Short mmCIF file of N, CA, C and O in Angstrom, two decimals:
data_model
loop_
_atom_site.label_atom_id
_atom_site.label_comp_id
_atom_site.label_asym_id
_atom_site.label_seq_id
_atom_site.Cartn_x
_atom_site.Cartn_y
_atom_site.Cartn_z
N UNK A 32 0.95 -1.05 -0.05
CA UNK A 32 0.13 0.22 0.00
C UNK A 32 1.08 1.35 -0.12
O UNK A 32 1.92 1.16 0.73
N UNK A 33 0.56 2.25 -0.91
CA UNK A 33 1.33 3.04 -0.90
C UNK A 33 0.58 4.52 -0.31
O UNK A 33 -0.76 4.54 -0.14
N UNK A 34 1.22 4.88 0.65
CA UNK A 34 0.84 6.08 1.66
C UNK A 34 1.20 7.36 1.55
O UNK A 34 2.67 7.80 1.17
N UNK A 35 0.41 8.67 1.49
CA UNK A 35 0.76 9.47 1.12
C UNK A 35 1.55 10.19 2.58
O UNK A 35 1.12 10.38 3.82
N UNK A 36 2.43 11.37 2.14
CA UNK A 36 2.38 12.18 3.37
C UNK A 36 1.48 13.28 3.70
O UNK A 36 2.24 14.18 4.62
N UNK A 37 0.56 13.51 3.04
CA UNK A 37 -0.38 14.21 3.45
C UNK A 37 -1.12 14.18 4.69
O UNK A 37 -1.37 15.04 5.43
N UNK A 38 -1.14 13.23 5.19
CA UNK A 38 -2.02 12.56 6.47
C UNK A 38 -1.05 11.61 7.17
O UNK A 38 -0.46 10.63 6.80
N UNK A 39 -1.24 11.60 8.53
CA UNK A 39 -0.82 10.34 9.45
C UNK A 39 -1.86 9.36 9.44
O UNK A 39 -1.47 8.01 9.79
N UNK A 40 -2.87 9.39 8.88
CA UNK A 40 -3.73 8.09 8.69
C UNK A 40 -3.61 7.57 8.11
O UNK A 40 -3.02 7.40 6.86
N UNK A 41 -3.44 6.09 8.44
CA UNK A 41 -2.89 4.49 7.65
C UNK A 41 -1.47 4.99 7.64
O UNK A 41 -1.02 3.71 7.18
N UNK A 42 -0.93 5.50 8.62
CA UNK A 42 1.09 5.72 8.12
C UNK A 42 1.18 4.76 9.29
O UNK A 42 1.73 5.35 10.64
N UNK A 43 0.94 3.37 9.50
CA UNK A 43 1.34 2.86 10.79
C UNK A 43 2.70 2.42 10.78
O UNK A 43 3.34 2.36 11.84
N UNK A 44 3.44 2.70 9.86
CA UNK A 44 4.87 2.39 10.05
C UNK A 44 5.10 3.69 10.66
O UNK A 44 6.24 3.51 11.49
N UNK A 45 4.72 4.71 10.22
CA UNK A 45 5.28 5.90 10.84
C UNK A 45 5.37 5.75 12.75
O UNK A 45 5.90 6.26 13.29
N UNK A 46 3.88 5.86 12.83
CA UNK A 46 3.56 5.27 14.05
C UNK A 46 4.30 4.69 14.85
O UNK A 46 4.58 4.45 16.02
N UNK A 47 4.49 3.27 14.03
CA UNK A 47 5.49 2.05 14.69
C UNK A 47 6.94 2.71 14.92
O UNK A 47 7.42 2.66 16.19
N UNK A 48 7.47 3.51 14.26
CA UNK A 48 8.59 4.17 14.48
C UNK A 48 8.94 5.22 15.53
O UNK A 48 9.75 5.13 16.32
N UNK A 49 8.10 5.88 15.59
CA UNK A 49 7.39 7.14 16.91
C UNK A 49 7.43 6.38 18.09
O UNK A 49 8.17 6.90 19.13
N UNK A 50 6.73 5.03 18.18
CA UNK A 50 6.51 4.41 19.40
C UNK A 50 8.16 4.03 19.67
O UNK A 50 8.59 3.65 21.17
N UNK A 51 8.89 3.27 18.82
CA UNK A 51 10.22 2.84 18.97
C UNK A 51 11.05 3.44 19.26
O UNK A 51 12.09 3.18 20.11
N UNK A 52 11.35 4.70 18.37
CA UNK A 52 12.39 5.49 18.16
C UNK A 52 12.86 5.87 20.39
O UNK A 52 11.98 6.28 20.93
N UNK A 53 14.33 6.02 20.55
CA UNK A 53 14.79 6.36 21.68
C UNK A 53 15.15 7.34 21.55
O UNK A 53 16.23 8.02 20.40
N UNK A 54 15.65 8.46 22.89
CA UNK A 54 16.82 9.17 22.80
C UNK A 54 18.32 8.92 22.05
O UNK A 54 18.73 7.77 22.34
N UNK A 55 18.69 9.87 21.90
CA UNK A 55 19.81 9.52 20.43
C UNK A 55 19.69 9.06 19.17
O UNK A 55 20.79 9.17 18.25
N UNK A 56 18.43 8.81 18.60
CA UNK A 56 18.05 8.18 17.79
C UNK A 56 18.01 9.24 16.62
O UNK A 56 17.73 10.28 17.08
N UNK A 57 17.68 8.82 15.69
CA UNK A 57 17.40 9.82 14.46
C UNK A 57 16.80 9.05 13.14
O UNK A 57 16.73 8.28 12.83
N UNK A 58 15.49 9.80 12.85
CA UNK A 58 14.94 9.31 11.84
C UNK A 58 15.45 9.92 10.59
O UNK A 58 15.30 11.23 10.66
N UNK A 59 15.30 9.13 9.81
CA UNK A 59 16.29 9.40 8.24
C UNK A 59 14.91 9.38 7.24
O UNK A 59 14.43 8.57 7.14
N UNK A 60 14.79 10.28 6.41
CA UNK A 60 13.95 10.28 5.62
C UNK A 60 14.95 10.92 4.36
O UNK A 60 15.51 11.97 4.01
N UNK A 61 14.47 10.31 3.05
CA UNK A 61 14.80 10.90 1.62
C UNK A 61 14.95 12.53 1.71
O UNK A 61 15.55 13.18 1.45
N UNK A 62 13.47 12.57 1.79
CA UNK A 62 12.99 13.80 1.14
C UNK A 62 11.88 14.49 2.41
O UNK A 62 11.29 13.83 2.62
N UNK A 63 12.20 15.75 2.52
CA UNK A 63 11.14 16.33 3.48
C UNK A 63 9.62 15.97 3.13
O UNK A 63 8.52 15.73 4.28
N UNK A 64 9.29 16.29 1.93
CA UNK A 64 7.77 16.16 1.58
C UNK A 64 7.13 14.50 1.66
O UNK A 64 6.17 14.56 1.56
N UNK A 65 8.25 13.69 1.69
CA UNK A 65 7.97 12.43 2.18
C UNK A 65 7.54 11.94 3.40
O UNK A 65 6.58 11.02 3.89
N UNK A 66 7.94 13.18 4.33
CA UNK A 66 7.69 12.81 6.08
C UNK A 66 6.24 13.51 6.02
O UNK A 66 5.18 12.95 6.75
N UNK A 67 5.82 14.78 5.26
CA UNK A 67 4.84 15.31 5.35
C UNK A 67 4.59 16.48 4.62
O UNK A 67 5.53 17.54 4.43
N UNK A 68 3.20 16.88 3.96
CA UNK A 68 3.47 17.87 3.04
C UNK A 68 2.69 19.28 3.85
O UNK A 68 2.38 20.19 3.22
N UNK A 69 2.28 19.42 5.24
CA UNK A 69 1.57 20.13 5.94
C UNK A 69 2.70 20.69 6.57
O UNK A 69 3.33 20.10 7.53
N UNK A 70 3.36 21.68 7.02
CA UNK A 70 4.10 22.58 7.81
C UNK A 70 3.86 21.84 9.08
O UNK A 70 4.48 21.61 10.02
N UNK A 71 2.38 22.10 9.61
CA UNK A 71 2.28 22.00 11.02
C UNK A 71 2.26 20.48 11.03
O UNK A 71 3.33 20.03 12.51
N UNK A 72 2.18 19.61 10.34
CA UNK A 72 2.45 17.97 10.70
C UNK A 72 3.72 17.64 10.97
O UNK A 72 4.41 16.90 11.74
N UNK A 73 4.66 18.48 9.67
CA UNK A 73 6.34 18.12 9.91
C UNK A 73 6.62 18.60 11.10
O UNK A 73 7.37 17.91 11.92
N UNK A 74 6.35 20.03 11.59
CA UNK A 74 6.64 20.50 12.91
C UNK A 74 6.52 19.53 13.98
O UNK A 74 7.29 19.46 15.12
N UNK A 75 5.00 19.32 13.45
CA UNK A 75 4.19 18.48 14.80
C UNK A 75 5.48 17.11 15.07
O UNK A 75 5.94 16.65 16.39
N UNK A 76 6.05 16.85 14.12
CA UNK A 76 6.70 14.81 14.03
C UNK A 76 8.11 15.57 14.80
O UNK A 76 8.72 14.95 15.63
N UNK A 77 8.19 16.88 14.37
CA UNK A 77 9.94 17.17 14.45
C UNK A 77 9.89 17.36 16.11
O UNK A 77 11.02 16.92 17.12
N UNK A 78 8.91 17.93 16.70
CA UNK A 78 8.54 18.27 18.19
C UNK A 78 8.50 17.20 18.82
O UNK A 78 9.01 16.63 19.96
N UNK A 79 7.84 16.02 18.29
CA UNK A 79 7.54 14.89 18.69
C UNK A 79 8.88 14.08 19.22
O UNK A 79 9.40 13.70 19.93
N UNK A 80 9.68 14.28 17.83
CA UNK A 80 11.10 13.74 17.99
C UNK A 80 11.99 14.16 18.84
O UNK A 80 12.63 13.55 19.67
N UNK A 81 11.74 15.63 19.15
CA UNK A 81 12.57 16.10 20.06
C UNK A 81 12.18 15.95 21.37
O UNK A 81 13.18 15.34 22.13
N UNK A 82 10.91 15.55 21.63
CA UNK A 82 10.38 15.01 23.38
C UNK A 82 10.85 13.70 23.55
O UNK A 82 11.05 13.50 24.74
N UNK A 83 11.07 13.01 22.85
CA UNK A 83 11.64 12.10 22.70
C UNK A 83 13.13 11.59 22.93
O UNK A 83 13.69 10.45 23.14
N UNK A 84 14.05 12.73 22.34
CA UNK A 84 15.05 12.94 22.55
C UNK A 84 16.00 12.80 21.28
O UNK A 84 17.02 12.28 21.08
N UNK A 85 14.98 12.30 19.86
CA UNK A 85 15.94 12.06 18.94
C UNK A 85 15.72 13.03 18.01
O UNK A 85 15.06 14.34 18.12
N UNK A 86 16.02 12.71 16.81
CA UNK A 86 16.55 13.90 15.81
C UNK A 86 15.76 13.60 14.62
O UNK A 86 15.12 12.20 14.45
N UNK A 87 15.83 14.41 13.11
CA UNK A 87 15.43 13.80 12.18
C UNK A 87 16.44 14.46 11.20
O UNK A 87 17.34 15.57 11.31
N UNK A 88 16.95 13.77 9.82
CA UNK A 88 18.06 13.99 9.03
C UNK A 88 17.38 13.97 7.77
O UNK A 88 16.58 12.73 7.80
N UNK A 89 17.47 14.49 7.15
CA UNK A 89 16.94 14.64 5.73
C UNK A 89 18.11 14.45 4.97
O UNK A 89 19.05 15.25 5.15
N UNK A 90 18.08 13.80 3.85
CA UNK A 90 18.96 13.28 2.75
C UNK A 90 19.05 14.29 1.34
O UNK A 90 20.17 14.64 1.07
N UNK A 91 18.05 15.02 1.08
CA UNK A 91 18.20 15.48 -0.13
C UNK A 91 17.03 16.63 0.17
O UNK A 91 15.53 16.83 0.19
N UNK A 92 17.48 17.72 0.57
CA UNK A 92 19.18 18.29 0.81
C UNK A 92 19.27 17.67 2.31
O UNK A 92 18.73 17.81 3.11
N UNK A 93 20.36 17.70 2.42
CA UNK A 93 20.90 17.06 3.41
C UNK A 93 21.10 17.83 4.83
O UNK A 93 21.44 19.29 4.41
N UNK A 94 20.21 18.19 5.23
CA UNK A 94 20.56 18.71 6.92
C UNK A 94 19.58 17.48 8.05
O UNK A 94 18.87 17.03 7.82
N UNK A 95 19.97 18.08 9.39
CA UNK A 95 19.65 17.56 10.56
C UNK A 95 18.93 18.71 11.40
O UNK A 95 19.22 19.84 11.41
N UNK A 96 17.96 18.30 12.02
CA UNK A 96 17.35 19.06 13.34
C UNK A 96 18.13 19.17 14.03
O UNK A 96 18.01 20.17 15.54
N UNK A 97 19.55 18.36 14.46
CA UNK A 97 20.11 18.52 15.40
C UNK A 97 20.74 20.05 15.54
O UNK A 97 21.46 20.07 16.55
N UNK A 98 20.85 20.70 14.30
CA UNK A 98 21.48 22.14 14.05
C UNK A 98 20.40 23.51 14.10
O UNK A 98 19.51 22.89 13.85
N UNK A 99 20.99 24.39 14.73
CA UNK A 99 20.15 25.54 14.34
C UNK A 99 19.77 25.56 12.94
O UNK A 99 18.65 26.04 12.66
N UNK A 100 20.78 25.34 12.11
CA UNK A 100 20.64 25.80 10.45
C UNK A 100 18.71 24.71 10.26
O UNK A 100 18.66 24.81 9.44
N UNK A 101 19.61 23.61 10.80
CA UNK A 101 18.44 22.52 10.66
C UNK A 101 17.15 22.48 10.70
O UNK A 101 16.16 22.31 9.99
N UNK A 102 17.07 22.97 12.11
CA UNK A 102 15.84 23.82 12.72
C UNK A 102 15.08 24.72 11.72
O UNK A 102 13.86 24.69 11.76
N UNK A 103 15.94 25.62 11.10
CA UNK A 103 15.40 26.68 10.18
C UNK A 103 14.71 25.78 8.78
O UNK A 103 13.51 26.32 8.57
N UNK A 104 15.94 25.03 8.67
CA UNK A 104 15.01 24.61 6.80
C UNK A 104 14.30 23.59 7.18
O UNK A 104 13.67 23.87 6.10
N UNK A 105 13.57 22.94 8.29
CA UNK A 105 13.04 22.33 8.15
C UNK A 105 11.73 23.09 8.38
O UNK A 105 10.41 22.97 7.45
N UNK A 106 11.58 24.13 8.61
CA UNK A 106 10.53 24.92 8.80
C UNK A 106 9.98 25.49 7.46
O UNK A 106 9.23 25.60 6.87
N UNK A 107 11.36 26.34 6.71
CA UNK A 107 11.06 27.10 5.56
C UNK A 107 10.89 25.82 4.38
O UNK A 107 9.97 26.25 3.78
N UNK A 108 11.38 24.68 4.32
CA UNK A 108 11.24 23.51 3.03
C UNK A 108 10.10 23.14 3.10
O UNK A 108 9.33 22.55 2.38
N UNK A 109 9.13 22.87 4.84
CA UNK A 109 8.19 22.81 4.89
C UNK A 109 6.83 23.44 4.32
O UNK A 109 5.81 22.85 3.76
N UNK A 110 7.11 24.71 4.63
CA UNK A 110 6.31 25.72 4.09
C UNK A 110 6.44 25.64 2.76
O UNK A 110 5.43 25.95 1.95
N UNK A 111 7.45 25.53 1.83
CA UNK A 111 7.82 25.67 0.56
C UNK A 111 7.06 24.35 0.09
O UNK A 111 6.26 24.22 -1.26
N UNK A 112 7.14 23.14 0.54
CA UNK A 112 6.58 21.91 0.20
C UNK A 112 4.98 22.47 0.21
O UNK A 112 4.21 21.93 -0.59
N UNK A 113 4.41 22.84 1.15
CA UNK A 113 3.00 22.91 1.25
C UNK A 113 2.40 23.76 0.27
O UNK A 113 1.32 23.62 -0.04
N UNK A 114 3.36 25.11 -0.12
CA UNK A 114 2.94 25.95 -0.65
C UNK A 114 2.87 25.17 -2.31
O UNK A 114 2.22 25.60 -3.15
N UNK A 115 4.15 24.45 -2.38
CA UNK A 115 3.90 23.95 -3.85
C UNK A 115 2.63 23.04 -4.18
O UNK A 115 1.92 22.84 -5.06
N UNK A 116 2.15 22.19 -3.13
CA UNK A 116 0.73 21.36 -3.11
C UNK A 116 -0.25 22.24 -3.15
O UNK A 116 -0.93 21.59 -4.20
N UNK A 117 -0.24 23.45 -2.67
CA UNK A 117 -1.58 24.40 -2.93
C UNK A 117 -1.53 24.91 -4.23
O UNK A 117 -2.30 24.80 -5.17
N UNK A 118 -0.33 24.80 -5.09
CA UNK A 118 -0.29 25.63 -5.99
C UNK A 118 -0.54 24.55 -7.44
O UNK A 118 -1.04 24.90 -8.41
N UNK A 119 -0.01 23.25 -7.08
CA UNK A 119 -0.38 21.96 -7.66
C UNK A 119 -1.73 21.83 -8.11
O UNK A 119 -2.61 21.71 -8.73
N UNK A 120 -2.69 21.98 -6.78
CA UNK A 120 -4.04 21.93 -6.31
C UNK A 120 -4.48 23.03 -7.34
O UNK A 120 -5.72 22.55 -7.94
N UNK A 121 -4.30 24.21 -7.40
CA UNK A 121 -5.09 24.98 -7.89
C UNK A 121 -4.69 24.98 -9.44
O UNK A 121 -5.88 25.18 -10.39
N UNK A 122 -3.76 24.64 -10.28
CA UNK A 122 -3.34 24.25 -11.23
C UNK A 122 -4.22 23.27 -12.20
O UNK A 122 -4.72 23.40 -12.96
N UNK A 123 -4.37 22.20 -11.03
CA UNK A 123 -5.24 21.04 -11.28
C UNK A 123 -6.76 21.63 -11.65
O UNK A 123 -6.86 20.92 -12.27
N UNK A 124 -6.91 22.32 -10.75
CA UNK A 124 -8.57 23.14 -11.02
C UNK A 124 -8.82 23.47 -11.81
O UNK A 124 -9.76 23.46 -12.44
N UNK A 125 -7.80 24.36 -12.11
CA UNK A 125 -7.63 25.23 -13.26
C UNK A 125 -7.94 24.63 -14.68
O UNK A 125 -8.66 24.43 -15.59
N UNK A 126 -6.96 23.49 -15.01
CA UNK A 126 -7.28 22.52 -16.01
C UNK A 126 -8.44 22.11 -16.10
O UNK A 126 -9.09 21.50 -16.95
N UNK A 127 -9.10 21.60 -15.12
CA UNK A 127 -10.14 20.84 -14.79
C UNK A 127 -11.70 21.72 -15.33
O UNK A 127 -12.33 21.38 -16.09
N UNK A 128 -11.31 22.77 -14.92
CA UNK A 128 -12.25 24.17 -15.28
C UNK A 128 -12.39 24.39 -16.65
O UNK A 128 -13.12 24.53 -17.55
N UNK A 129 -11.14 24.94 -17.22
CA UNK A 129 -10.92 24.75 -18.84
C UNK A 129 -11.57 23.62 -19.68
O UNK A 129 -12.07 23.75 -20.50
N UNK A 130 -10.74 22.34 -19.19
CA UNK A 130 -11.57 21.09 -19.64
C UNK A 130 -13.31 20.99 -19.65
O UNK A 130 -14.17 20.82 -20.78
N UNK A 131 -13.62 21.48 -18.79
CA UNK A 131 -15.28 21.13 -18.49
C UNK A 131 -16.04 22.66 -19.54
O UNK A 131 -16.90 22.22 -20.39
N UNK A 132 -15.34 23.75 -19.84
CA UNK A 132 -15.67 24.14 -20.78
C UNK A 132 -15.69 23.93 -21.47
O UNK A 132 -16.41 24.42 -22.82
N UNK A 133 -14.68 23.34 -22.37
CA UNK A 133 -14.45 22.79 -23.67
C UNK A 133 -15.05 21.41 -24.17
O UNK A 133 -15.27 21.19 -25.12
N UNK A 134 -15.86 21.06 -22.79
CA UNK A 134 -16.65 19.90 -22.70
C UNK A 134 -15.85 18.67 -23.13
O UNK A 134 -16.75 17.57 -23.29
N UNK A 135 -14.51 18.42 -22.61
CA UNK A 135 -13.72 17.46 -22.47
C UNK A 135 -13.68 16.77 -21.43
O UNK A 135 -13.20 15.77 -21.51
N UNK A 136 -13.93 17.20 -20.51
CA UNK A 136 -13.71 16.89 -18.90
C UNK A 136 -15.47 16.27 -18.70
O UNK A 136 -16.38 16.81 -18.70
N UNK A 137 -15.10 14.96 -18.35
CA UNK A 137 -15.94 14.16 -17.84
C UNK A 137 -16.10 13.38 -16.39
O UNK A 137 -17.00 13.08 -16.05
N UNK A 138 -15.12 13.79 -15.77
CA UNK A 138 -14.71 13.01 -14.68
C UNK A 138 -14.39 12.01 -14.39
O UNK A 138 -14.22 10.81 -15.78
N UNK A 139 -14.09 11.11 -13.45
CA UNK A 139 -13.89 9.81 -13.75
C UNK A 139 -14.95 8.93 -14.13
O UNK A 139 -16.26 9.15 -13.56
N UNK A 140 -14.28 7.53 -14.62
CA UNK A 140 -15.80 6.79 -14.96
C UNK A 140 -16.91 6.45 -13.44
O UNK A 140 -15.74 6.17 -12.56
N UNK A 141 -17.61 6.16 -13.74
CA UNK A 141 -18.46 5.51 -12.23
C UNK A 141 -18.29 4.35 -12.10
O UNK A 141 -17.70 3.34 -12.83
N UNK A 142 -17.90 3.87 -10.91
CA UNK A 142 -17.07 2.69 -9.94
C UNK A 142 -18.55 1.67 -9.96
O UNK A 142 -18.57 0.39 -9.47
N UNK A 143 -19.74 2.03 -10.12
CA UNK A 143 -20.96 1.41 -9.80
C UNK A 143 -21.94 1.49 -11.30
O UNK A 143 -21.69 2.41 -11.75
N UNK A 144 -22.65 0.57 -11.32
CA UNK A 144 -23.64 1.09 -12.61
C UNK A 144 -24.77 1.85 -11.97
O UNK A 144 -25.79 1.51 -11.13
N UNK A 145 -24.72 2.75 -12.43
CA UNK A 145 -25.42 4.01 -11.87
C UNK A 145 -27.02 4.14 -12.34
O UNK A 145 -27.73 4.54 -11.38
N UNK A 146 -27.19 3.47 -13.79
CA UNK A 146 -28.40 3.59 -13.82
C UNK A 146 -29.56 2.16 -12.93
O UNK A 146 -30.62 2.33 -12.57
N UNK A 147 -28.48 1.27 -12.78
CA UNK A 147 -29.51 0.27 -11.68
C UNK A 147 -29.08 0.89 -10.51
O UNK A 147 -30.36 0.46 -9.74
N UNK A 148 -28.51 1.74 -9.83
CA UNK A 148 -28.78 2.25 -8.53
C UNK A 148 -30.07 3.41 -8.69
O UNK A 148 -30.56 3.48 -7.66
N UNK A 149 -29.95 4.01 -9.68
CA UNK A 149 -31.04 5.06 -10.13
C UNK A 149 -32.66 4.09 -9.71
O UNK A 149 -33.69 4.52 -9.07
N UNK A 150 -32.78 3.23 -10.18
CA UNK A 150 -33.67 2.14 -10.31
C UNK A 150 -33.80 1.49 -9.06
O UNK A 150 -35.02 1.42 -8.78
N UNK A 151 -33.01 1.44 -8.29
CA UNK A 151 -33.07 0.61 -7.13
C UNK A 151 -33.42 1.96 -6.09
O UNK A 151 -35.01 1.51 -5.43
N UNK A 152 -33.16 2.41 -6.24
CA UNK A 152 -33.93 4.22 -5.91
C UNK A 152 -35.10 4.61 -5.74
O UNK A 152 -35.99 4.77 -4.79
N UNK A 153 -35.71 4.42 -7.03
CA UNK A 153 -36.77 4.39 -7.73
C UNK A 153 -37.92 3.90 -7.39
O UNK A 153 -38.81 3.93 -7.00
N UNK A 154 -37.21 2.55 -6.95
CA UNK A 154 -38.12 1.32 -6.67
C UNK A 154 -38.63 1.58 -5.17
O UNK A 154 -38.89 0.60 -4.59
N UNK A 155 -37.87 2.40 -4.19
CA UNK A 155 -37.98 2.54 -2.96
C UNK A 155 -36.93 1.93 -1.98
O UNK A 155 -36.94 1.67 -0.98
N UNK A 156 -35.96 1.80 -2.46
CA UNK A 156 -34.91 1.00 -1.65
C UNK A 156 -33.90 2.04 -1.31
O UNK A 156 -33.63 2.87 -1.55
N UNK A 157 -33.71 1.79 0.40
CA UNK A 157 -32.60 2.64 0.82
C UNK A 157 -31.19 2.55 0.16
O UNK A 157 -30.79 1.24 -0.07
N UNK A 158 -30.56 3.65 0.92
CA UNK A 158 -29.15 3.57 0.93
C UNK A 158 -28.68 1.93 1.03
O UNK A 158 -27.65 1.39 0.40
N UNK A 159 -28.33 1.79 2.53
CA UNK A 159 -27.84 0.40 2.92
C UNK A 159 -28.61 -0.83 2.23
O UNK A 159 -27.46 -1.35 1.78
N UNK A 160 -29.33 -1.15 1.31
CA UNK A 160 -30.08 -2.08 0.98
C UNK A 160 -29.53 -1.84 -0.59
O UNK A 160 -28.91 -2.92 -1.47
N UNK A 161 -29.21 -0.70 -1.21
CA UNK A 161 -28.57 -0.75 -2.40
C UNK A 161 -27.25 -0.70 -2.62
O UNK A 161 -26.65 -1.69 -3.12
N UNK A 162 -26.23 -0.36 -1.22
CA UNK A 162 -24.96 -0.81 -1.13
C UNK A 162 -24.69 -2.26 -0.79
O UNK A 162 -24.34 -2.95 -1.32
N UNK A 163 -25.72 -2.53 -0.33
CA UNK A 163 -26.10 -4.33 -0.12
C UNK A 163 -25.54 -4.94 -1.50
O UNK A 163 -25.07 -6.01 -1.81
N UNK A 164 -26.74 -4.28 -2.48
CA UNK A 164 -27.13 -5.13 -3.84
C UNK A 164 -25.65 -4.91 -4.32
O UNK A 164 -25.30 -5.97 -5.01
N UNK A 165 -25.35 -3.98 -4.25
CA UNK A 165 -24.14 -3.50 -5.26
C UNK A 165 -22.69 -4.37 -4.29
O UNK A 165 -22.09 -4.98 -5.71
N UNK A 166 -22.54 -4.83 -3.24
CA UNK A 166 -21.48 -5.36 -3.06
C UNK A 166 -21.62 -6.66 -3.47
O UNK A 166 -20.97 -7.47 -3.97
N UNK A 167 -23.01 -7.52 -3.36
CA UNK A 167 -23.27 -8.57 -4.07
C UNK A 167 -22.96 -8.71 -5.02
O UNK A 167 -22.32 -9.53 -5.78
N UNK A 168 -23.38 -7.67 -5.97
CA UNK A 168 -23.29 -7.62 -7.42
C UNK A 168 -21.74 -7.87 -7.85
O UNK A 168 -21.34 -8.96 -8.60
N UNK A 169 -21.15 -6.90 -7.21
CA UNK A 169 -19.35 -6.54 -7.59
C UNK A 169 -18.74 -8.01 -7.03
O UNK A 169 -17.40 -8.24 -7.90
N UNK A 170 -19.32 -8.88 -5.87
CA UNK A 170 -18.67 -9.91 -5.57
C UNK A 170 -18.53 -11.39 -6.22
O UNK A 170 -17.84 -12.46 -6.27
N UNK A 171 -19.58 -10.89 -7.13
CA UNK A 171 -20.62 -12.21 -7.69
C UNK A 171 -19.54 -12.18 -9.26
O UNK A 171 -18.91 -13.30 -9.81
N UNK A 172 -19.10 -10.98 -9.33
CA UNK A 172 -18.63 -10.87 -10.84
C UNK A 172 -16.80 -11.03 -10.48
O UNK A 172 -16.49 -11.39 -11.77
N UNK A 173 -16.28 -10.53 -9.44
CA UNK A 173 -14.68 -10.68 -9.34
C UNK A 173 -14.35 -11.86 -8.82
O UNK A 173 -15.00 -12.25 -7.44
N UNK A 174 -13.60 -13.02 -9.17
CA UNK A 174 -13.34 -14.39 -9.16
C UNK A 174 -12.48 -14.13 -8.01
O UNK A 174 -11.43 -12.64 -7.64
N UNK A 175 -12.49 -14.25 -6.83
CA UNK A 175 -11.73 -14.46 -5.76
C UNK A 175 -12.01 -12.85 -4.37
O UNK A 175 -11.76 -13.13 -3.50
N UNK A 176 -13.19 -12.34 -5.20
CA UNK A 176 -13.25 -11.52 -4.38
C UNK A 176 -14.64 -11.99 -3.17
O UNK A 176 -15.13 -12.96 -3.28
N UNK A 177 -14.16 -10.92 -2.01
CA UNK A 177 -15.21 -11.78 -0.81
C UNK A 177 -14.67 -12.74 -0.09
O UNK A 177 -15.74 -13.43 0.96
N UNK A 178 -13.87 -13.58 -0.18
CA UNK A 178 -12.86 -14.40 0.25
C UNK A 178 -12.29 -14.25 1.62
O UNK A 178 -12.28 -12.72 1.95
#
């Protein structure tokens, strides 16, 4: 499973490391944006490491929070990564809006049979019943699913 640096949810390995890390240890990451893309989350992680007597070493560009310069860099680079992420999101949204105006953006393909859902709803079935029917439908068609 690939996990994003955007959130700590589902990042069990990071939680294990933070539980295991001891005074004098150093958490090593290749790039700061792989640790977190939100400055506050990165700084909270650095603070948590500090509280445990541990440090953070980033390999690209190389710095460590064990120095004053490293502490400044973690803040600045965290802010730059967050700003870059916001720029990417803005450009993506602008691209989607432009494609919609041209009539070429349709969004992702439905993952459920939309007409079947509409028919079940029109027949008076509730969300739970529709979901159960869709689950059964999808697991009948996928070999090995639901085991």
